[in-house]
Coordinates of C-alpha atoms in Angstrom, one line a residue:
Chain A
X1 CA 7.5 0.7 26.4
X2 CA 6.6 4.4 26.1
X3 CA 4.5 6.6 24.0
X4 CA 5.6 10.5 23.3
X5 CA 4.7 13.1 20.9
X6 CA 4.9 16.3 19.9
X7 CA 2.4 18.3 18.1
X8 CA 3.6 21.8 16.4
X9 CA 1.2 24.0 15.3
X10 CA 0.5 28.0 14.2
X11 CA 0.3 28.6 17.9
X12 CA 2.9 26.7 19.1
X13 CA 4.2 23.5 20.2
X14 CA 2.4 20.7 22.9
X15 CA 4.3 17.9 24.5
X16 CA 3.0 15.0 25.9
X17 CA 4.4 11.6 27.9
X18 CA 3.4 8.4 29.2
X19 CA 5.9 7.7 32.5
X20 CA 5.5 3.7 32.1
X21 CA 8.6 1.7 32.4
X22 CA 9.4 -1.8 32.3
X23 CA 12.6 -4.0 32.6
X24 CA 10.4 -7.1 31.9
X25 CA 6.5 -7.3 32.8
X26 CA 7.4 -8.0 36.5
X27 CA 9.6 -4.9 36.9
X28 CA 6.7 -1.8 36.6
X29 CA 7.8 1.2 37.6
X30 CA 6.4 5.2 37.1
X31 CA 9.5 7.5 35.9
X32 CA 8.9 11.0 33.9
X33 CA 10.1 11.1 30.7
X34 CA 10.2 14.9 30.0
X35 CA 13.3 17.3 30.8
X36 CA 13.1 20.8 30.0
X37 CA 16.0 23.0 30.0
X38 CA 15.6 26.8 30.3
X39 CA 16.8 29.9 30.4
X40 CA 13.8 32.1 30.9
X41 CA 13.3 34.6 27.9
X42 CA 16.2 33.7 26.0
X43 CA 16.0 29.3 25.2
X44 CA 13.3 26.8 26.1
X45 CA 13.9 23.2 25.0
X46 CA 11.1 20.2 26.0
X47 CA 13.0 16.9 25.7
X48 CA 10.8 13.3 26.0
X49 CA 13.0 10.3 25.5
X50 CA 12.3 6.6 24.6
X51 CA 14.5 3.7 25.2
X52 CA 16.4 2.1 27.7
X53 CA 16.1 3.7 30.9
X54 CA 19.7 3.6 31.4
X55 CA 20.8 5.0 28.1
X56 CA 17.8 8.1 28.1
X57 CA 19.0 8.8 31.7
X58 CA 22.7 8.7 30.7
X59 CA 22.0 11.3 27.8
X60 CA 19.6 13.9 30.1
X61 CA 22.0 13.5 32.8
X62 CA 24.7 14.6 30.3
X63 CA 22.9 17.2 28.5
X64 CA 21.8 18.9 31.9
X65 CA 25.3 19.1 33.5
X66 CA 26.5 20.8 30.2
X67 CA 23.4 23.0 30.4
X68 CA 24.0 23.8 34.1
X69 CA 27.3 25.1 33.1
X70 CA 26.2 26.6 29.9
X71 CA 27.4 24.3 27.1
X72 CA 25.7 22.4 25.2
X73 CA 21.9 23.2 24.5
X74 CA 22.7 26.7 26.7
X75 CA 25.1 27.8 24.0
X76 CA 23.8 25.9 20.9
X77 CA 23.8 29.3 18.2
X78 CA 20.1 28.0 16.4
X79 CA 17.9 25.4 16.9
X80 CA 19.3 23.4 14.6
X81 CA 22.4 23.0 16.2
X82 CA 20.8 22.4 19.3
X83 CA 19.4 19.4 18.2
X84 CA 22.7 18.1 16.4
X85 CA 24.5 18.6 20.2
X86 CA 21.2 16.0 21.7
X87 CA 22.6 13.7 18.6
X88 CA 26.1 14.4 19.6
X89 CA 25.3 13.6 23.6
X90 CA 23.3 10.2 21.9
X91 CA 26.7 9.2 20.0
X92 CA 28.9 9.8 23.3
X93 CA 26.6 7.5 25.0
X94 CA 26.4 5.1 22.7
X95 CA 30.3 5.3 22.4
X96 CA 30.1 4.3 26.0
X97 CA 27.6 1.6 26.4
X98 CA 26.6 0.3 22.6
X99 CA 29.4 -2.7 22.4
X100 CA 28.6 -3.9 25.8
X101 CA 25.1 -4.2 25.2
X102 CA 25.7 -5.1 21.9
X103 CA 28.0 -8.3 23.1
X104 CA 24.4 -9.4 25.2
X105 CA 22.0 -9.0 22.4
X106 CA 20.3 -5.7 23.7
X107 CA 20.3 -2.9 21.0
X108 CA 21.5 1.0 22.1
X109 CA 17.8 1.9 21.8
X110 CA 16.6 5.8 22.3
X111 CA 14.3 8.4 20.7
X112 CA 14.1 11.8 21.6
X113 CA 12.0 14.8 21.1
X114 CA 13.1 18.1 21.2
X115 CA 10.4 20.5 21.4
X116 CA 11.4 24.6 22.1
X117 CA 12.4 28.1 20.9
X118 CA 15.5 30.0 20.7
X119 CA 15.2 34.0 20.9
X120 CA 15.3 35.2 17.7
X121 CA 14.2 32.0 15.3
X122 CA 10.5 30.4 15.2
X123 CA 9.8 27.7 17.6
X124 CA 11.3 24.0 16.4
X125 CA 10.2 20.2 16.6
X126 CA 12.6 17.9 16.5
X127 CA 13.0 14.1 16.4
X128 CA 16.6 12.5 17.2
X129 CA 17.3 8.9 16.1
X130 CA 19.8 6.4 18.4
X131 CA 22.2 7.0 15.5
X132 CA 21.9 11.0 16.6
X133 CA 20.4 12.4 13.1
X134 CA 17.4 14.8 13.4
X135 CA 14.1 15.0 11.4
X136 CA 11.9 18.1 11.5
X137 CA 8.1 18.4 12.0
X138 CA 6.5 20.7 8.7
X139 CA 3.7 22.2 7.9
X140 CA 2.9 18.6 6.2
X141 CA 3.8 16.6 8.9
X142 CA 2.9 18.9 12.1
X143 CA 3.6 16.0 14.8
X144 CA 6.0 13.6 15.6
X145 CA 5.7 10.4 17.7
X146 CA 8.8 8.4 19.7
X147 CA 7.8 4.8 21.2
X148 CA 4.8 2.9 20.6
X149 CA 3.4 5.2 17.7
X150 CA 0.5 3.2 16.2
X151 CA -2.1 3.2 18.5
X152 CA -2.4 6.7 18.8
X153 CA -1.9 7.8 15.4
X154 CA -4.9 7.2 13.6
X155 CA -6.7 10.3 15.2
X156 CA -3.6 12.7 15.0
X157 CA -3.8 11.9 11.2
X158 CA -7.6 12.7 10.8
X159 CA -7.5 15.5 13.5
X160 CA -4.4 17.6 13.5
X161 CA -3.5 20.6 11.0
X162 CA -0.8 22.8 11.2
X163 CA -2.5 25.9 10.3
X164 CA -5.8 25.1 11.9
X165 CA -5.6 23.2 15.3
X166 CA -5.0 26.2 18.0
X167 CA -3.1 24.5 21.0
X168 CA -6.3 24.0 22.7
X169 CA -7.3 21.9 20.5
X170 CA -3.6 19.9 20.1
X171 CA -4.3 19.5 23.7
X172 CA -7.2 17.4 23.6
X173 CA -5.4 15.7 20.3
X174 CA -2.8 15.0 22.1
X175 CA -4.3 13.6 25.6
X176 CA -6.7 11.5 23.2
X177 CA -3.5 9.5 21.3
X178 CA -1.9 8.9 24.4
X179 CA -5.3 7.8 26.4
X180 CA -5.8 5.1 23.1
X181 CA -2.4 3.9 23.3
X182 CA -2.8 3.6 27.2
X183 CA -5.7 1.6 26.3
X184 CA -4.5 -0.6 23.8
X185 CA -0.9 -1.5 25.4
X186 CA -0.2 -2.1 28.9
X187 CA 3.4 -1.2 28.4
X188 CA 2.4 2.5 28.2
X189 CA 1.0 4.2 31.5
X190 CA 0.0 7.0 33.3
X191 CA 1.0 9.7 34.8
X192 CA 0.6 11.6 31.8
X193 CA 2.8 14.8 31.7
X194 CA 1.9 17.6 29.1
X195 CA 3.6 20.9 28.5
X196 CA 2.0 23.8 26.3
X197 CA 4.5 26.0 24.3
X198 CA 3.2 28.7 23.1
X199 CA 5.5 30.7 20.2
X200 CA 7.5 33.7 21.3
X201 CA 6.5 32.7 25.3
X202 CA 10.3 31.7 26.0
X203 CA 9.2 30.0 29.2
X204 CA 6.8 27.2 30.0
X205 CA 3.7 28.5 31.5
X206 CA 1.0 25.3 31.2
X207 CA 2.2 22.2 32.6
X208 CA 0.0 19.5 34.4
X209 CA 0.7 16.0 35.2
X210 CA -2.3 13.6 35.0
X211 CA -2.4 10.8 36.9
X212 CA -4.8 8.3 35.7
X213 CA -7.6 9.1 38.9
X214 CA -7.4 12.7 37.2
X215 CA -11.1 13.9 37.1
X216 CA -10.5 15.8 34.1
X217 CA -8.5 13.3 32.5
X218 CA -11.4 10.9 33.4
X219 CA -14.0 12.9 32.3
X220 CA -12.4 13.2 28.9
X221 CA -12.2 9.3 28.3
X222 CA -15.6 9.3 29.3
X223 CA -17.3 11.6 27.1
X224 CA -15.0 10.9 24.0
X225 CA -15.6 6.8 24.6
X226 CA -19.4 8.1 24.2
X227 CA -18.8 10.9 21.9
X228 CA -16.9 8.0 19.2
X229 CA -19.8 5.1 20.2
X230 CA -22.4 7.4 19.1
X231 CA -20.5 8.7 15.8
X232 CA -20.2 5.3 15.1
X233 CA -24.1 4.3 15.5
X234 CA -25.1 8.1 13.4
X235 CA -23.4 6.2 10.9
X236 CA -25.5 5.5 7.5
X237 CA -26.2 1.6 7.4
X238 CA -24.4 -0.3 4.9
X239 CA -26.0 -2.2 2.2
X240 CA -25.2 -5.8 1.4
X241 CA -25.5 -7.6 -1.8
X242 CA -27.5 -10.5 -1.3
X243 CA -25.4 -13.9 -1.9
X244 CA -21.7 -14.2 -2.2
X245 CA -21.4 -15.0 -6.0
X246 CA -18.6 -12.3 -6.6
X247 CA -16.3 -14.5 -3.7
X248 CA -14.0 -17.0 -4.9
Chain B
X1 CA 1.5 -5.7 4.8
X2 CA -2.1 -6.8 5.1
X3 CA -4.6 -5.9 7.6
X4 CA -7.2 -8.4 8.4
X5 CA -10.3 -8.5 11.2
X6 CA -12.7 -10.9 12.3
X7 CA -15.3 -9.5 15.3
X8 CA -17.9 -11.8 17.1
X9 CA -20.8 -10.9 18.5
X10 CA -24.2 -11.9 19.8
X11 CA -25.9 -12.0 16.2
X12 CA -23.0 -13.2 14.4
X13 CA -20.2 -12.5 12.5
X14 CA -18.3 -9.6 10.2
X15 CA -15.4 -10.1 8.5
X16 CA -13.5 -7.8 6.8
X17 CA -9.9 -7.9 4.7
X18 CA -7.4 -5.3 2.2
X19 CA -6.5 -6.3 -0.6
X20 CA -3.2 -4.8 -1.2
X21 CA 0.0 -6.8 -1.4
X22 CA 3.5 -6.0 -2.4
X23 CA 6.7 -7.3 -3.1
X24 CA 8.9 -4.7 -2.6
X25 CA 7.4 -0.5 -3.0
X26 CA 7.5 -1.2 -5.9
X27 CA 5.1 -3.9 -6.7
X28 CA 2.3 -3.1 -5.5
X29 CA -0.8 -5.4 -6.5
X30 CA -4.5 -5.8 -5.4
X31 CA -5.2 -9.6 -4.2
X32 CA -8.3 -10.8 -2.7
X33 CA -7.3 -12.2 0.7
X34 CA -11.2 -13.4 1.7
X35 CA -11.8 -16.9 0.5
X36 CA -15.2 -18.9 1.5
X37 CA -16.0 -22.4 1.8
X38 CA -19.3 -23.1 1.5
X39 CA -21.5 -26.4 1.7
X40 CA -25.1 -24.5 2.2
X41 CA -27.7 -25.2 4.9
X42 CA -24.5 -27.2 6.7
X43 CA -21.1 -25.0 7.0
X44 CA -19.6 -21.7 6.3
X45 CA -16.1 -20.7 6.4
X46 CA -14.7 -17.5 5.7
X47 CA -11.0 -17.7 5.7
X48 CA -8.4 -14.5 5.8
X49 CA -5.3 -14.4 5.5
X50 CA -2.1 -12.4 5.9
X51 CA 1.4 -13.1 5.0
X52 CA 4.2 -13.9 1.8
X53 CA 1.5 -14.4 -1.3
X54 CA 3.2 -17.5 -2.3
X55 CA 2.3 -19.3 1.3
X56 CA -1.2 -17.4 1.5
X57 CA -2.2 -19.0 -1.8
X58 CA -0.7 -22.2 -1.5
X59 CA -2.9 -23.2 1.9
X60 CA -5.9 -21.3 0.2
X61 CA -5.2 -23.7 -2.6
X62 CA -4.4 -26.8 -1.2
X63 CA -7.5 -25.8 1.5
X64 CA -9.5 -25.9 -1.7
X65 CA -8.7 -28.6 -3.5
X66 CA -8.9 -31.0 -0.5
X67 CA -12.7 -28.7 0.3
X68 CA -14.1 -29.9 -3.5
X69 CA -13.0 -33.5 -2.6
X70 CA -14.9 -33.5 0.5
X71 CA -11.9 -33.6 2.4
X72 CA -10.4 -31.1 4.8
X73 CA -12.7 -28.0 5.9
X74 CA -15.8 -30.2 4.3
X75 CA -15.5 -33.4 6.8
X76 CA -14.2 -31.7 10.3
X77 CA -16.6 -32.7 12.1
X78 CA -16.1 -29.7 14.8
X79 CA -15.2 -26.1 14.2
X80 CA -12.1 -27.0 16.5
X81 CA -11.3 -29.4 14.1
X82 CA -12.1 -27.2 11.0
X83 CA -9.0 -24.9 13.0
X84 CA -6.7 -27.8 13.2
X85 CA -7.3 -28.8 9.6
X86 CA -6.2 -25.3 8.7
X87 CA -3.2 -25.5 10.8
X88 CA -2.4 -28.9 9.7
X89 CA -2.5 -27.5 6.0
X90 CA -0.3 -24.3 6.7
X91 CA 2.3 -27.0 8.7
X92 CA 2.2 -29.1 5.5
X93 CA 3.0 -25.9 3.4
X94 CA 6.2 -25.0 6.0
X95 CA 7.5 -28.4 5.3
X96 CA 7.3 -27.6 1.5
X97 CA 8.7 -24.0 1.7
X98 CA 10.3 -23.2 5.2
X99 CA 13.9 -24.5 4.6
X100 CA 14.2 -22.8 1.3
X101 CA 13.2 -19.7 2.4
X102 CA 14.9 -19.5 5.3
X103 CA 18.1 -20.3 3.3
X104 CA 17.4 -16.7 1.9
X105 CA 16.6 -15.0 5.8
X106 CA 12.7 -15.2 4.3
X107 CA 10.7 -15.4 7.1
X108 CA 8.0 -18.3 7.0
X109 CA 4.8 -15.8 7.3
X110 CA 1.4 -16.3 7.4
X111 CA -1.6 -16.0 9.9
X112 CA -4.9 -16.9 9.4
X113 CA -8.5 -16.0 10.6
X114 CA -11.0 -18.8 10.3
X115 CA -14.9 -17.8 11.4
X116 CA -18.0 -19.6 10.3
X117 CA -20.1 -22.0 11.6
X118 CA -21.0 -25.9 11.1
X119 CA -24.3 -27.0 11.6
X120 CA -25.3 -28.2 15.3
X121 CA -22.5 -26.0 16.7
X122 CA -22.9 -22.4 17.6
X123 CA -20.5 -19.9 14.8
X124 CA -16.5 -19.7 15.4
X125 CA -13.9 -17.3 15.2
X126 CA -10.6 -18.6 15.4
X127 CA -6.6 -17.3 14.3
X128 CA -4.6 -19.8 13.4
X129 CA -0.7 -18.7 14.2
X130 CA 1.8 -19.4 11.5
X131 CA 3.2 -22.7 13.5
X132 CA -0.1 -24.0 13.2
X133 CA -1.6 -23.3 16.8
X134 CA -5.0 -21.7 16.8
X135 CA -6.5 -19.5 19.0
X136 CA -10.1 -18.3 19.4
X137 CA -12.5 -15.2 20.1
X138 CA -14.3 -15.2 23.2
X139 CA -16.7 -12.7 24.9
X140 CA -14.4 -10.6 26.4
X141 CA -12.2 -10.6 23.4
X142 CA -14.7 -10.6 20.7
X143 CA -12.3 -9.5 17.9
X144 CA -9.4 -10.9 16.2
X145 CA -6.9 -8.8 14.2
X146 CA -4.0 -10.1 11.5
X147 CA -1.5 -8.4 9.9
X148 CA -0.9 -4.1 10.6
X149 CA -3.2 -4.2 13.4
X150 CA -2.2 -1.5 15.6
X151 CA -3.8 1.6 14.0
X152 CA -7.4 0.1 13.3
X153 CA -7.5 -1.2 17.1
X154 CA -8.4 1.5 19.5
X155 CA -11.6 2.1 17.8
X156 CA -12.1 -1.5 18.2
X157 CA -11.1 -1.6 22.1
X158 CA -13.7 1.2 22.5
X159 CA -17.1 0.3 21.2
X160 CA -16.8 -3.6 20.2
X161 CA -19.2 -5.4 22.8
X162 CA -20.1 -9.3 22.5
X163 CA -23.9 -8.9 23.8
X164 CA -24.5 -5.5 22.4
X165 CA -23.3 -4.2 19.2
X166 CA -25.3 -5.4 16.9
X167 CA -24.0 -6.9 13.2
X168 CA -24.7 -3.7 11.9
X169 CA -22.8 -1.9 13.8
X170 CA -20.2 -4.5 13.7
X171 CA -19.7 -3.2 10.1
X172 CA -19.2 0.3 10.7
X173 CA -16.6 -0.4 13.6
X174 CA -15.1 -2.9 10.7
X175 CA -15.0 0.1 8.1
X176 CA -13.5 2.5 10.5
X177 CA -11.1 0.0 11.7
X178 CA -10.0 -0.8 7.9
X179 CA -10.0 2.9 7.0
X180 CA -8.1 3.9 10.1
X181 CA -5.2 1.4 9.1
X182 CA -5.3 2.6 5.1
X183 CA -4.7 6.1 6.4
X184 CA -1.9 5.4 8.2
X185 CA 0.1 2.9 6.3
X186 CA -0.1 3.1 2.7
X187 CA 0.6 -0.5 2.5
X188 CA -2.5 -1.5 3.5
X189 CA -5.6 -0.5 0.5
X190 CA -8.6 -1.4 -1.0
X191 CA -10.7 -2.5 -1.8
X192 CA -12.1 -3.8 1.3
X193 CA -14.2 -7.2 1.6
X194 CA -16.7 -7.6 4.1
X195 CA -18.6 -10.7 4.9
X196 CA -21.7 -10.6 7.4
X197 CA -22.5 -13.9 8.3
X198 CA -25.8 -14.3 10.8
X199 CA -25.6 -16.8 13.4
X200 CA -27.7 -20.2 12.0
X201 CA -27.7 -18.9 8.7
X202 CA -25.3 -21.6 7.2
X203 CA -24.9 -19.5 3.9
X204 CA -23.4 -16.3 3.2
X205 CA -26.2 -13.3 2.1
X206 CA -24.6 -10.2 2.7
X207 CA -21.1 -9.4 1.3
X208 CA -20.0 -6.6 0.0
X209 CA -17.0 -5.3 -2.0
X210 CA -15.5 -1.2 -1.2
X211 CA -13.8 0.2 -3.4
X212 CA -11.7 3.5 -2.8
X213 CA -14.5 5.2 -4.8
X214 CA -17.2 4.1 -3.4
X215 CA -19.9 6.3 -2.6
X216 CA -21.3 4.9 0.5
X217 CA -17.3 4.2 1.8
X218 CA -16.4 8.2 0.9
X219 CA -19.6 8.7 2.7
X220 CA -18.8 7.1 6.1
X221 CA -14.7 8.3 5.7
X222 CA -16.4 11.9 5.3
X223 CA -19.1 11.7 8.1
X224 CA -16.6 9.6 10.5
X225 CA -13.7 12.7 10.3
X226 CA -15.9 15.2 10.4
X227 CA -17.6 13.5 13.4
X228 CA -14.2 13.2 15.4
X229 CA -13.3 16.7 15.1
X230 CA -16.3 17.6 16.3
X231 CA -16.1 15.2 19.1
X232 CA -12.6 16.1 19.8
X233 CA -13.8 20.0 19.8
X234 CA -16.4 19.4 22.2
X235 CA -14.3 17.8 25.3
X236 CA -13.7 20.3 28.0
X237 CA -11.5 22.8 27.7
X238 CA -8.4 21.6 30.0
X239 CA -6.5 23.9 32.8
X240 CA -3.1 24.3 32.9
X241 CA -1.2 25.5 36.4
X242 CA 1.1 28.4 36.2
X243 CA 4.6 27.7 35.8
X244 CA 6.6 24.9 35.2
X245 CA 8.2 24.3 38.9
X246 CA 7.2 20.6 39.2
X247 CA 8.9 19.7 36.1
X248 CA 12.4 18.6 36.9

């Protein structure tokens, strides 16, 4: 399993993955699941992919020998069409592999983010279905999760506002949706690897990699696991009817 | 979709349930899904449960009827067998319905969470799967979930201990956990039912219907969000190297 998102605010954009994955629970291993590809001040694009190792690794391995010889996301006009060529590369794939996985049972099974800025447009977030359509993050809707979204929901939806969470903040957002998902599901591990965009930067210049012995990473569980325990106790008490008359 | 949760601790039990159902977006109905069988001074159970109405209410009512003859839930003589009764009766109901519905690719749904307590014996919590199989809380997993549990469980992971939090704290974990899931997936609404049950009390004194209005529920929804901003504001700022070179 694996747990991304992408958070777009004012500011910018953050990036966040778990690098769990799993061919069965006997077959663990650690493998980063964010690409970027860039050409310093002109594009920046953050991919994180979901899925089947084989069929995510197919479609970065693609989409990075046509952007190593500048097609593809190096020559894609807007942002927009940069994302429809990540949904083209998904549909060659699946043009390769889909009926032989299909013919054992196993569905062609990716999700990707695509996170960046072209020169010359505002900064884009993107999510690209297995069938290679895109969504858009909005103002309404500032994030966008790939994977095993649930756990790590709850707090984006109470916390996160497009016009007033500064990237800072969308860090700690960010770092606390993947550290509840780590929490609840096995499946999803550390390292975690988070990149901050910020708008008009055209290059990346905040990366870090936590692995889960990360003292700040630790230190953030900690106080927030006490931070949520004690808004829970300064809580008012709830009053109780006495007897249960109203039950069927 | 429902969402459902029993938690057990040291003093007792909370118990908490939606109340939205729907066929289809577009019928959308409240249903009670808490149902207590009561004989007082000698057993208490609180029954929720999660699944197609039609199979819900059928082992409710069949539950019921055999509970007002003295059969059933009111003659196990164990909690273990209060579980297996319950089973039994959801079995008995997939004989009835099963075929037909899978005729029609209808899935044969339903789960169950049974907690209470029969005099001599210390108080339960059990689930009871939709093949009939139960399962049961213990002290390192003092919680049990049914139905869209995902969202409402990280808060859960976090501060629900079996020999510390206290019943009423147990309620405000239940609240958050319920309001958590509402906010996320519109399928799940109130009002919200919550049964406190003491340990030893063999009758039901505190329970309590929420309302969306509700002012103490608007209240803690208010406090809680404003609480985890404020906690998420207050983590430590986090450092970022330069660059982006150990990105691949």
């Amino acid at each position: 399993m694996t747990y991304c998102l992408g958070i777009q605010t004012h500011q910018g954009l953050v990036m966040a993955s778990d690098s769990r994955t799993n061919a069965g629970m006997d077959q663990v291993n650690v493998c980063r699941k964010m690409h970027l590809y860039i050409h310093e001040g002109e594009r920046v694009f953050i991919i994180l992919a979901s899925g089947g190792l084989s069929i995510t690794q197919s479609v970065t391995t693609l989409l990075r020998r046509d952007f190593d010889q500048g097609r593809g996301l190096a020559s894609a006009p807007t942002f927009y069409d940069a994302a429809r060529v990540v949904g083209e590369q998904i549909r060659r794939v699946g043009e390769m592999d889909r009926e032989a996985l299909k013919r054992d049972k196993i569905s062609f099974n990716i999700n990707v983010l695509l996170g960046g800025q072209i020169a010359g447009e505002k900064p884009h977030l993107y999510l690209i279905y297995p069938q290679g359509n895109p969504i858009q993050a909005t103002e309404d809707s500032p994030y966008l999760q790939i994977g095993e979204s649930k756990y790590g929901r709850p707090i984006l939806d109470r916390g996160v506002r497009y016009r007033l969470t500064t990237l800072e903040e969308a860090v700690k957002f960010a770092l606390i949706s993947l550290d509840s998902t780590m929490r609840s599901n096995v499946t999803v591990g550390p390292p975690i690897d988070v990149v901050v965009y910020q708008n008009n930067d055209l290059r990346v210049r905040r990366y870090r990699r936590f692995t889960s012995k990360d003292p700040d990473l630790q230190r953030i569980q900690f106080q927030w696991e006490h931070s949520l325990r004690k808004a829970v106790l300064e809580l008012p008490d709830v009053d109780f009817d006495e007897g249960a008359e109203q039950v069927i």
